[in-house]
Coordinates of C-alpha atoms and ligand atoms in Angstrom, one line a residue:
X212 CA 1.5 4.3 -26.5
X213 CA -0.8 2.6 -24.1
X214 CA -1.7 5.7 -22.4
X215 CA -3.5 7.5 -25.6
X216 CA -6.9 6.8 -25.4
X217 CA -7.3 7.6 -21.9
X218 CA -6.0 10.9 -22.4
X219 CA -8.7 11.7 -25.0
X220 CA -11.1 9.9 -22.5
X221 CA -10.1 12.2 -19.8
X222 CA -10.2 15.7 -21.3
X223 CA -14.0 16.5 -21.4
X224 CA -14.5 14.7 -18.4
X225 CA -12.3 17.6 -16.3
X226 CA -14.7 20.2 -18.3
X227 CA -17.7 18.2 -16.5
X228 CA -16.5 18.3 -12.9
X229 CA -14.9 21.5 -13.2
X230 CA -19.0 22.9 -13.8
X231 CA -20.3 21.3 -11.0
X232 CA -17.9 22.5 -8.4
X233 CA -18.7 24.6 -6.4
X234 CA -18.0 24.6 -2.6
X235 CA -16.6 21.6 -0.1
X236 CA -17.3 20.5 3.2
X237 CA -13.6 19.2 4.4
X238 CA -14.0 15.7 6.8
X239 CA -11.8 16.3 10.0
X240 CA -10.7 14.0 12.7
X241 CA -9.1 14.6 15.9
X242 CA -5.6 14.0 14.6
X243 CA -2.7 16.5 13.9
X244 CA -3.1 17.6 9.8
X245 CA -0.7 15.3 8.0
X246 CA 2.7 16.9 7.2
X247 CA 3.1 17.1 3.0
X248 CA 6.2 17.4 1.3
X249 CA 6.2 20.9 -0.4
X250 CA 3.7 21.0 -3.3
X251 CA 1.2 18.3 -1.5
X252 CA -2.0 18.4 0.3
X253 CA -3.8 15.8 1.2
X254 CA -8.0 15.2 2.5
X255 CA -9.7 12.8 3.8
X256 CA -12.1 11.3 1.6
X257 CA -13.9 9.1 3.8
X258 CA -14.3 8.1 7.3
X259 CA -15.9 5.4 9.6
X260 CA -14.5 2.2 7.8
X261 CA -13.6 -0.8 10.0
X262 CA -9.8 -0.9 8.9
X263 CA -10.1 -0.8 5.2
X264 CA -6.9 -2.5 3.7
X265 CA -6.7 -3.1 -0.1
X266 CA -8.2 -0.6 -2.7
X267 CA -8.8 -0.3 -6.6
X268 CA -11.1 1.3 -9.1
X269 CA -13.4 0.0 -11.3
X270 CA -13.6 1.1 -15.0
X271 CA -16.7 3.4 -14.0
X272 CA -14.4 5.6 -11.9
X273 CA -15.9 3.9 -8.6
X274 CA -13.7 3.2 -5.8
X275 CA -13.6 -0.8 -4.2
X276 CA -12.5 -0.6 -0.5
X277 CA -11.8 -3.9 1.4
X278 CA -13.0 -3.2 4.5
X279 CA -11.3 -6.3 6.5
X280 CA -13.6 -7.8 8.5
X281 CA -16.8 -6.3 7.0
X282 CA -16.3 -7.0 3.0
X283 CA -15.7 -4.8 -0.1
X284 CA -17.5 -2.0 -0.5
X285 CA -18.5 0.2 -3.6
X286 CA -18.2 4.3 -3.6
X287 CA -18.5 7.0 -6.3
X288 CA -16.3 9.7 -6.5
X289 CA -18.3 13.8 -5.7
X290 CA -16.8 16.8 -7.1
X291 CA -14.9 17.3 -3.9
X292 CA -13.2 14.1 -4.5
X293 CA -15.3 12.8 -1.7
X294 CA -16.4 8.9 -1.4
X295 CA -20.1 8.6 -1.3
X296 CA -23.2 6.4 -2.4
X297 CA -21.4 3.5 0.1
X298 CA -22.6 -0.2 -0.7
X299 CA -21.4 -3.4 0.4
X300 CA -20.9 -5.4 -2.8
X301 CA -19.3 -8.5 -1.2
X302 CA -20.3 -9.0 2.8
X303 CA -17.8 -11.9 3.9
X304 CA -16.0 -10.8 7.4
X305 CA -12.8 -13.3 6.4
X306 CA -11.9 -11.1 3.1
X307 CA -8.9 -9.3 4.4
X308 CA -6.8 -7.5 2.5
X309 CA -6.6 -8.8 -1.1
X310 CA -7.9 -6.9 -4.2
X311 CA -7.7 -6.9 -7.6
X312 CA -9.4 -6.4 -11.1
X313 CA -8.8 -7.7 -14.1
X314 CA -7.4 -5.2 -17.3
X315 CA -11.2 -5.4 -19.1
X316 CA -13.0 -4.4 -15.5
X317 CA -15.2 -7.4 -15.4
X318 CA -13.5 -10.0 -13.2
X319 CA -13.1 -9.3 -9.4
X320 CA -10.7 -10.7 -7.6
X321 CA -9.9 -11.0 -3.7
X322 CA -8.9 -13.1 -1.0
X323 CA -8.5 -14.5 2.7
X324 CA -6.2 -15.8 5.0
X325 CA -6.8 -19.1 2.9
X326 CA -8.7 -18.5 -0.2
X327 CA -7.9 -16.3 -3.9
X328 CA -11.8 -16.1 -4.8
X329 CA -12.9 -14.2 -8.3
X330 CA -16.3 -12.6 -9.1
X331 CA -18.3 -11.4 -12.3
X332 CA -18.1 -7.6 -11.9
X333 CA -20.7 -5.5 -13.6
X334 CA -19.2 -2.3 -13.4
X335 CA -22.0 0.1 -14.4
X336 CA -24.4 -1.4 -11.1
X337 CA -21.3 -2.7 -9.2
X338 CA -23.3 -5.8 -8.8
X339 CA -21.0 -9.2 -8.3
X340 CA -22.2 -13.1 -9.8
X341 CA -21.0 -16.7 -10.0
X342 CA -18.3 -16.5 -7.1
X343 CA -15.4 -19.1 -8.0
X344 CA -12.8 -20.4 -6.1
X345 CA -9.3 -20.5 -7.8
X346 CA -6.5 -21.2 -5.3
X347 CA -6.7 -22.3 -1.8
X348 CA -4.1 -24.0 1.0
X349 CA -3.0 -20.4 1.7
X350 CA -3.7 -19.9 5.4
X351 CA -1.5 -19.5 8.0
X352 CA -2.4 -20.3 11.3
X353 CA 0.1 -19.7 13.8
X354 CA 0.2 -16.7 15.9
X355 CA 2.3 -14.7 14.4
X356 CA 1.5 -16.3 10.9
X357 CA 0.9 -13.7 7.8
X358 CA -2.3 -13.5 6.7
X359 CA -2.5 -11.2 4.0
X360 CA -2.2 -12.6 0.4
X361 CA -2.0 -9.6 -1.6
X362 CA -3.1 -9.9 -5.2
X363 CA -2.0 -8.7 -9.0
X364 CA -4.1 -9.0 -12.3
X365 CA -1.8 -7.6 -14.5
X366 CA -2.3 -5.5 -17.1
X367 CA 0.7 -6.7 -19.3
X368 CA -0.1 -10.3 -18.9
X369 CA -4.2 -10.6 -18.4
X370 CA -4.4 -14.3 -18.4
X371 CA -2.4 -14.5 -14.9
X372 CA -3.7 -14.0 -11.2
X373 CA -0.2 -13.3 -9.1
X374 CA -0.8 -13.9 -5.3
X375 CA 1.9 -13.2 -2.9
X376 CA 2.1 -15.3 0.6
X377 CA 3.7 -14.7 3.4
X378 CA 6.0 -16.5 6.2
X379 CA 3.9 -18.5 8.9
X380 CA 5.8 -17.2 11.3
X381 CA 8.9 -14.4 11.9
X382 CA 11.3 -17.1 11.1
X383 CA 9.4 -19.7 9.3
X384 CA 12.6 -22.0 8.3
X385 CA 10.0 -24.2 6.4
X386 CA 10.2 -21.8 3.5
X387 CA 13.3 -23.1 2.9
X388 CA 11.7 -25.3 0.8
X389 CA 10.1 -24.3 -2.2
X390 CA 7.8 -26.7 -1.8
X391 CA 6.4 -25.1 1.4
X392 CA 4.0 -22.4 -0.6
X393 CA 5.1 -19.9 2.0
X394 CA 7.3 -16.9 1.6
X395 CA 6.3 -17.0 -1.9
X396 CA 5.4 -15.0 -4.8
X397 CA 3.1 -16.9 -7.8
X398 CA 1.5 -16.5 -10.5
X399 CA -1.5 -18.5 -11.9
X400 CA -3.7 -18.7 -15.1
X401 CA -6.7 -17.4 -14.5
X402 CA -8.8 -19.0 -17.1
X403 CA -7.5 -22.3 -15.9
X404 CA -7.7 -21.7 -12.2
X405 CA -11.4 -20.6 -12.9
X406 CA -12.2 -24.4 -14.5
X407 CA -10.4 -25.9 -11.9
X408 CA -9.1 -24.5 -8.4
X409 CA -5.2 -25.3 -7.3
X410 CA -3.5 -25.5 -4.4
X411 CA -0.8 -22.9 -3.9
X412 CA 2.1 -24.8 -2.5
X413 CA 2.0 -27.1 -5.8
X414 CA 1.3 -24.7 -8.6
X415 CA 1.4 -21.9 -10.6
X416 CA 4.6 -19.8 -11.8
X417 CA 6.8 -18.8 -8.9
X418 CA 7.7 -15.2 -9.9
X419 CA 10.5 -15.2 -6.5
X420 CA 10.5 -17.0 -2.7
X421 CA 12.7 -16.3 0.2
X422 CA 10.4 -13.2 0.5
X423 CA 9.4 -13.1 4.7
X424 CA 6.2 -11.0 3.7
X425 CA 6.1 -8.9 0.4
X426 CA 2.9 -7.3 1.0
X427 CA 2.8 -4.6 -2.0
X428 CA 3.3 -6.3 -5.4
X429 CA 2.7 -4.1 -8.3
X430 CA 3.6 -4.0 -11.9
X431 CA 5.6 -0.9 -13.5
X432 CA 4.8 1.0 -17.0
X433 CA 7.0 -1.6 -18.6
X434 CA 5.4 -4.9 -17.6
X435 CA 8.5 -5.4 -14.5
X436 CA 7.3 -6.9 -11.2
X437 CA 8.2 -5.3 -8.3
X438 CA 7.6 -6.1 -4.9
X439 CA 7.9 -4.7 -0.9
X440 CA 9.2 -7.0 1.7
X441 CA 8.3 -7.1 5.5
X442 CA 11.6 -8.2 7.2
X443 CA 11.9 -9.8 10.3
X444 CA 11.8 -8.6 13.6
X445 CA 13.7 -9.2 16.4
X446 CA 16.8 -9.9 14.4
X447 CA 20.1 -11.2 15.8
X448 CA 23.9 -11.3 14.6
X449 CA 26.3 -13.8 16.1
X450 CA 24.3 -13.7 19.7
X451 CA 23.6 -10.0 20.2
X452 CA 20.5 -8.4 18.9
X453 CA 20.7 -5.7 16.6
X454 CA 17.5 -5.6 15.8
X455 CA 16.7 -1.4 16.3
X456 CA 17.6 -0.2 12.7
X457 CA 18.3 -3.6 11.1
X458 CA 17.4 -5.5 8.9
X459 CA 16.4 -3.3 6.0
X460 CA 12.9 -3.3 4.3
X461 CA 13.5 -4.3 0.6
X462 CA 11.9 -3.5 -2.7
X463 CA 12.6 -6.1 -4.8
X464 CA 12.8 -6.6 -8.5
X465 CA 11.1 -9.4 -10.1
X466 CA 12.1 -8.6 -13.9
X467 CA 9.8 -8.4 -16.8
X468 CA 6.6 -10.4 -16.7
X469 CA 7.1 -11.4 -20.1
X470 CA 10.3 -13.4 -19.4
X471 CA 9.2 -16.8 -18.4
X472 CA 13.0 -17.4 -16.9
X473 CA 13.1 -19.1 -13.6
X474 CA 13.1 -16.9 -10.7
X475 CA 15.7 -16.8 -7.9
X476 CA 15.3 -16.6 -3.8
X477 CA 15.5 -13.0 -2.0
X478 CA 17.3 -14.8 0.9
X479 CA 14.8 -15.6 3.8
X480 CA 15.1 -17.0 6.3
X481 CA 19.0 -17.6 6.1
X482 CA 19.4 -13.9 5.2
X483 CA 18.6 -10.4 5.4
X484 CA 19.5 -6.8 3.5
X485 CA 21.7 -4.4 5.5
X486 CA 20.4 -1.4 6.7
X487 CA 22.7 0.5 9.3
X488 CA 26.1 -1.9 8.8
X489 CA 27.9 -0.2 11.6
X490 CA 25.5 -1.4 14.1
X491 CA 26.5 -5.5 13.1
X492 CA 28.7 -6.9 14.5
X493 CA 31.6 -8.2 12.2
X494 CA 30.5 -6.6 9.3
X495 CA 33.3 -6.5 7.8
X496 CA 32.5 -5.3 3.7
X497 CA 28.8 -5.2 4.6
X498 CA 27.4 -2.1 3.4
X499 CA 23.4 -0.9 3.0
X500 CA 21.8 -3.5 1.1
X501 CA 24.1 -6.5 1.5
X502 CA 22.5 -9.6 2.8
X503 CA 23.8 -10.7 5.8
X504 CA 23.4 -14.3 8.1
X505 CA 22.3 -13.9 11.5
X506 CA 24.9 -16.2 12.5
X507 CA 27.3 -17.1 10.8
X508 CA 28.7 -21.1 9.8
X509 CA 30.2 -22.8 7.1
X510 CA 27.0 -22.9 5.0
X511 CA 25.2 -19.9 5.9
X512 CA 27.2 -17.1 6.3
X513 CA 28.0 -13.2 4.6
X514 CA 29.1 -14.4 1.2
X515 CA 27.0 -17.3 0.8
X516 CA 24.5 -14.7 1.2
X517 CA 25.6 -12.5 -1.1
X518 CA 26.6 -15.3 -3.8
X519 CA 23.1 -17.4 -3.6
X520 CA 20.4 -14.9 -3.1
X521 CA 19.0 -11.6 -5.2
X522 CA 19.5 -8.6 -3.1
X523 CA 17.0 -6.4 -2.6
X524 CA 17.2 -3.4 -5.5
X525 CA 16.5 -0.3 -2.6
X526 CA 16.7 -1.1 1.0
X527 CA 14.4 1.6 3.6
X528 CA 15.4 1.6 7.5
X529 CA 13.8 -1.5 9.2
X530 CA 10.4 -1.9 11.2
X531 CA 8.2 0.8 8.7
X532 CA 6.4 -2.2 7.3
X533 CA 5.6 -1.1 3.6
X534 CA 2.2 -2.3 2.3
X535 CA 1.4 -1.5 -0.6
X536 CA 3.9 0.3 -4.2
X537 CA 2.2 1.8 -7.2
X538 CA 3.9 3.1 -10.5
X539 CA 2.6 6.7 -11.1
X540 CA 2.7 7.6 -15.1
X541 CA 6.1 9.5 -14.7
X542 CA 7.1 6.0 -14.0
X543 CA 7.8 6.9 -10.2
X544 CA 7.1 4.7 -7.5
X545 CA 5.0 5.5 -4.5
X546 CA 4.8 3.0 -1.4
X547 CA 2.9 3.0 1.6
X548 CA 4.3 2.5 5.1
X549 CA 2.0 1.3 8.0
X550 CA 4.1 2.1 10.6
X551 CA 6.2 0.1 13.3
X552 CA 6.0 -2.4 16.4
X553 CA 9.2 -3.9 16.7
X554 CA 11.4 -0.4 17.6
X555 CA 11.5 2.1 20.7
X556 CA 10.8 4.7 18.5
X557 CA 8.1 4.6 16.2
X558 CA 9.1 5.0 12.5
X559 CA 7.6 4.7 9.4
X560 CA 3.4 5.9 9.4
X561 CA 4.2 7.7 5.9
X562 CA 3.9 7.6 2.2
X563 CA 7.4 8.0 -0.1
X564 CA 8.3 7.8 -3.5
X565 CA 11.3 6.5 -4.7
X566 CA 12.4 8.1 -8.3
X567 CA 13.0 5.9 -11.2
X568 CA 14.6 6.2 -14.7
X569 CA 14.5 3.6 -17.1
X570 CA 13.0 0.8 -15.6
X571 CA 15.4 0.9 -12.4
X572 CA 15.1 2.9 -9.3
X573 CA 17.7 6.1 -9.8
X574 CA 19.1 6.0 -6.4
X575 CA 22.5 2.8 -6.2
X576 CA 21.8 -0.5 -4.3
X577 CA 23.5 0.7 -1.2
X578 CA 21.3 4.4 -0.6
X579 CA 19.8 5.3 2.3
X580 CA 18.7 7.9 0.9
X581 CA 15.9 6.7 -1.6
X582 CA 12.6 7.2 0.2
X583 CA 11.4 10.7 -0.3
X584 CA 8.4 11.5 2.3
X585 CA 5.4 13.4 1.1
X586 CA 3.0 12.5 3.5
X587 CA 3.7 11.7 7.2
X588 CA 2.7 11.8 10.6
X589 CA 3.8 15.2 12.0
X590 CA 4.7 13.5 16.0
X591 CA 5.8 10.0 15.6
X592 CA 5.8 9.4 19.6
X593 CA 1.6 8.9 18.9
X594 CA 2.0 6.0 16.9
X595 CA 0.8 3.4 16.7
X596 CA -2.3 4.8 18.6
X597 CA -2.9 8.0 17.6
X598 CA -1.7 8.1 14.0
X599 CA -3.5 7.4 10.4
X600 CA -1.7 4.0 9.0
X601 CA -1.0 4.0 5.4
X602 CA -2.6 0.6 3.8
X603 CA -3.7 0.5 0.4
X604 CA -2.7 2.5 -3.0
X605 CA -4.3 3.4 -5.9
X606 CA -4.2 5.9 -8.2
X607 CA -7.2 7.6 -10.1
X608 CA -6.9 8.6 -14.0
X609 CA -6.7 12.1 -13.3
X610 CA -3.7 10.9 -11.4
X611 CA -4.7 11.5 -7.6
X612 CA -3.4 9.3 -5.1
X613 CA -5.9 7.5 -3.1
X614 CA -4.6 5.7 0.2
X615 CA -6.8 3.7 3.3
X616 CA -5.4 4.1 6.8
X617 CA -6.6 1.0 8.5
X618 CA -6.3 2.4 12.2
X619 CA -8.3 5.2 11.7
X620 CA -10.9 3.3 8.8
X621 CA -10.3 6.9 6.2
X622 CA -9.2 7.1 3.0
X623 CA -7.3 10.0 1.9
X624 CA -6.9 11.6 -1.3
X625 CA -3.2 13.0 -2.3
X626 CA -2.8 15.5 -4.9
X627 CA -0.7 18.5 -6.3
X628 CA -1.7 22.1 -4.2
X629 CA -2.8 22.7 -7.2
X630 CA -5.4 20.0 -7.1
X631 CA -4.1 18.1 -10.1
X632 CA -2.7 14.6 -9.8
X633 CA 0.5 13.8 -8.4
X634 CA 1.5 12.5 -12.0
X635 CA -0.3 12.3 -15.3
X636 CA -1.3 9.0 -15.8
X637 CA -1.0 5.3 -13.8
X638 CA -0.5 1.8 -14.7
X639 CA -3.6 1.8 -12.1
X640 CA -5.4 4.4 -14.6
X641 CA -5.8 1.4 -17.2
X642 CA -8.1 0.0 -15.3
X643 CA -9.9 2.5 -13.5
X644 CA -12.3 4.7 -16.0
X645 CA -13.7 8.5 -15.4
X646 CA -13.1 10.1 -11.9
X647 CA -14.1 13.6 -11.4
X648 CA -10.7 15.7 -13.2
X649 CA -8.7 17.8 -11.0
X650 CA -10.4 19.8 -8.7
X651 CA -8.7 23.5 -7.5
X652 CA -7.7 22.6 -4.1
X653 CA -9.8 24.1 -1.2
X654 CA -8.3 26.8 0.8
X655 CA -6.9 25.2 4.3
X656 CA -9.3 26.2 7.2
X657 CA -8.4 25.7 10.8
X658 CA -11.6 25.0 12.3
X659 CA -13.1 21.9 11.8
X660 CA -16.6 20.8 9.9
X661 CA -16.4 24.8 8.2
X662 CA -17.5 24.8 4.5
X663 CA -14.7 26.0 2.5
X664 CA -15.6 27.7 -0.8
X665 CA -14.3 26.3 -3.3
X666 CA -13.1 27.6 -7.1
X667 CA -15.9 28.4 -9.3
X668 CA -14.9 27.4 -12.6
X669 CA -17.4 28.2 -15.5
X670 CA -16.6 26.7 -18.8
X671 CA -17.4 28.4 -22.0
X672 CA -17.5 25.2 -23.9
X673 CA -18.9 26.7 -26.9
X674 CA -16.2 29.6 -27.3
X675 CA -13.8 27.2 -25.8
X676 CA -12.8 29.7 -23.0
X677 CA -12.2 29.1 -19.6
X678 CA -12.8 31.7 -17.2
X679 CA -11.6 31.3 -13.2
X680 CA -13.7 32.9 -10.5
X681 CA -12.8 32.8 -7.1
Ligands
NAG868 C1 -23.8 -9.6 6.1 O1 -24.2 -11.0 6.3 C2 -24.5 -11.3 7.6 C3 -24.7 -12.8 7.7 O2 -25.4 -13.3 6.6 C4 -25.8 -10.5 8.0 O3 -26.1 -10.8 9.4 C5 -25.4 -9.0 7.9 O4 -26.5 -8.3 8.2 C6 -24.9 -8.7 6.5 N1 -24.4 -7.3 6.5 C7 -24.9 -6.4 5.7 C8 -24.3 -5.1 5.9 O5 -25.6 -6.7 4.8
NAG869 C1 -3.6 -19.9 -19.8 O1 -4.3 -21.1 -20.2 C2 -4.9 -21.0 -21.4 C3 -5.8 -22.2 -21.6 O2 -5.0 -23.4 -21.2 C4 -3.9 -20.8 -22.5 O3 -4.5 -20.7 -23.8 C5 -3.1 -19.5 -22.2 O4 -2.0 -19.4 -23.1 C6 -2.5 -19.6 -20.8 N1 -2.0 -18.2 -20.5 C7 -0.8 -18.1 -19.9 C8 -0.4 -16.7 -19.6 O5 -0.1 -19.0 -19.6
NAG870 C1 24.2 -22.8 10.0 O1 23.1 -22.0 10.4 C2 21.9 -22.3 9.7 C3 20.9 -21.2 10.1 O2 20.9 -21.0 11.4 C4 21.4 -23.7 10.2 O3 20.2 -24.0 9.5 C5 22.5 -24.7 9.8 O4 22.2 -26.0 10.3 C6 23.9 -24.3 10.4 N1 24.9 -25.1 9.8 C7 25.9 -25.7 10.5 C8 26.9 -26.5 9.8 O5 25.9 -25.5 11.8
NAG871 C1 22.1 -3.2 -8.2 O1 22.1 -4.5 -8.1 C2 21.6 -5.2 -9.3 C3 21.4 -6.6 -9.0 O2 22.4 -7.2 -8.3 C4 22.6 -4.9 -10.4 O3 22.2 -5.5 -11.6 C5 22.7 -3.4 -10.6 O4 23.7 -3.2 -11.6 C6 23.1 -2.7 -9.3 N1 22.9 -1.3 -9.6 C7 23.6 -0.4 -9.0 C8 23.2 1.0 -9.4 O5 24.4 -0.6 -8.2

């Protein structure tokens, strides 16, 4: 069981940050407190970030923020679960959004528009060394080009690098070649990429394509890929634009990462997943999470769609923009939503889970009813502007959730109101190493800046008794 040793790793480390609690000083903003599903409460754990995208712990328990723009900086983890000691380990203004670490904490990944770069990573200074370049001829330079490549060092399969790329445009018809490098997700060999860089487009192990812009790419408890897509925008069907509540947003299965099987196309640019099938016109069979052609001819069209290309394995309503999934250890997966554009009402701005059981999502291919919100924007009419924009994920080994918002440069913390984590342990928690344990969760004061006393929690280690004081 993989999970063993950082549950005796865990234990006395909860005993240590349990003594030195004491009281907390909540961060504020100006923004309405986040709605939480029953159970939840969420903080802010740091503010005044440029619009911090990608995040991931190191095996020290210190938090890696990309700050896009700016670089990656460093943070320990207070008692109050509160970011501080802030250092900029990597200053280079084109990293932007891209992070990742490899399983033994001592390779760094991250990228640009262009570029998958890796690091030596010292993780008791934080200091970086010997910057290498592995894969480049990733940039996309039109307007509306995707510029994110989001990366994966994978705990079940340590030897690869997976980079996804997006379209270079909404409807980049170029990726219907798999030759393009676009629309892509690949995998590389890291200890080969480090002799010698590659270029995307003509290497590496292509883990799925026909996938517009599948920003989140994560692995689950059981070494299976998974993967969020971005779908287009502005989508038409036969002439008439239907593009309010369709196309769907897809999380897509990539199987195990073991299997070295050829991997199929999701369907992009010829076609896209369902979402409200009433609202198409001639949808005649379609139902949620059927692909579907924008027009239809003799050789793109309903059922070539559905005979040719790998549907996605959940579909959410169009336009939220997922950006980044995580497995908890309960096997659950959480995914961020940044938030629409492309929609007279703003939708999405919120964090879900989507239950699992064995490996698959619970919920069939064709619910709309998979996405359970725990944290959300309580008036969607102030987004875009006035609402925090759910980026990166990551999950301490206490089992806290730890999410950027880009617009307003935080990160937030997620727990149980309990202050425990919102699961036991993480594929995440692998790599990440000793974060203060559960704290008791501060009582919820109205006014901002006030100090809030906290639990004080005295620990009779040597009579192994635990005694609560409020
Ligand atoms: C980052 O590097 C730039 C250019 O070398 C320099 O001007 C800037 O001060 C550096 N920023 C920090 C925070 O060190
Ligand atoms: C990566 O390349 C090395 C050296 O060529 C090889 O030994 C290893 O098996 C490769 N790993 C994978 C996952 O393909
Ligand atoms: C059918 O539509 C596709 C996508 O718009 C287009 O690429 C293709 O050329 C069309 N085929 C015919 C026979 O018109
Ligand atoms: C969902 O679709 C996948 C892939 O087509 C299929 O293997 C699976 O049986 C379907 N599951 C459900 C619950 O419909």
């Amino acid at each position: 069981m993989r999970w063993t040793a950082q549950v005796l790793f865990v234990a006395p480390l909860l005993a240590a940050s349990a003594l030195a609690q004491t009281s907390c000083t909540k961060l504020t903003n100006d923004l309405p407190a986040p709605s939480m599903a029953p159970g939840y409460i969420s903080d802010i754990a740091s503010r005044g970030l440029k619009y911090p995208r990608g995040i991931q712990w190191d095996t020290t328990g210190h938090l890696l923020v990309v700050d896009r723009g700016v670089g990656i900086f460093r943070f320990s983890v207070d008692s109050c679960l509160q970011l501080q000691d802030r250092r900029l380990i990597i200053n280079d203004t084109e990293l932007n959004h891209g992070i990742s670490m490899s399983p033994d904490g001592k390779t760094l990944f991250a990228t640009t528009n262009d570029v998958a770069y890796s690091w030596s990573y010292d993780p008791d200074t934080g200091d970086v060394d010997d910057r290498k370049t592995l894969v480049t001829g990733m940039a996309n330079t039109e307007e509306d080009g995707h510029v994110t490549r989001t990366l994966l060092s994978p705990i079940s399969k340590p030897d690869w690098l997976i980079i996804s790329v997006g379209s270079q445009s909404n409807i980049d018809v170029s990726t219907l070649s798999v030759n393009s490098g676009k629309a892509q997700i690949r995998a590389f060999n890291v200890s080969e990429v480090s002799k010698k860089p590659v270029v995307f487009h003509n290497s590496g192990f292509i883990l799925g394509w026909g996938l517009r812009n599948s920003v989140g790419i994560t692995e689950d408890n059981e070494a299976q890929l998974w993967s969020v897509e971005n779908s287009v925008d502005g989508v038409m069907r036969n002439g008439e634009e239907i593009h309010e509540n369709n196309p769907a947003e897809e999380l897509n299965f990539h199987g195990s990462l073991l299997d070295s099987s050829p991997r199929g196309n999701y369907g992009y640019p010829n076609c896209y997943a369902v979402w409200a099938a009433d609202e198409i016109p001639d949808h005649t069979g379609l139902q949620t999470g059927d692909q579907f052609a924008q027009v239809e001819n003799s050789t793109v069209n309903d059922i070539i769609c559905a005979e040719r290309y790998q549907p996605p394995r959940i579909s959410f309503h169009a336009h939220q923009a997922p950006l980044d999934i995580k497995f908890d250890g309960d096997g659950q997966a959480w995914i961020s939503f940044h938030g629409s554009w492309n929609r007279a009402e703003p939708i999405g701005y919120r964090v879900v889970t989507v239950a699992f059981a064995n490996g698959q999502p619970k919920e069939a291919n064709n619910s709309q009813s998979a996405a359970i919100e725990i944290m959300a924007n309580p008036d969607l009419s102030q987004c875009q502007t006035s609402c925090f924009r759910p980026a990166g994920l990551a999950f301490d080994t206490a089992g806290h959730l730890w999410m950027s918002s880009d617009a307003t440069g935080e990160i937030y913390v997620i727990r149980k109101d309990d202050g425990s984590g919102v699961a036991a342990f993480t594929s995440n928690a692998a790599v990440s190493g000793p974060t203060p344990g559960p704290t008791p969760s501060d009582k919820p004061s109205s006014a901002s800046g006030v100090v809030v006393s906290g639990w004080l929690v005295t620990v009779m280690v040597g009579l192994g008794m635990l005694v609560y004081m409020l």
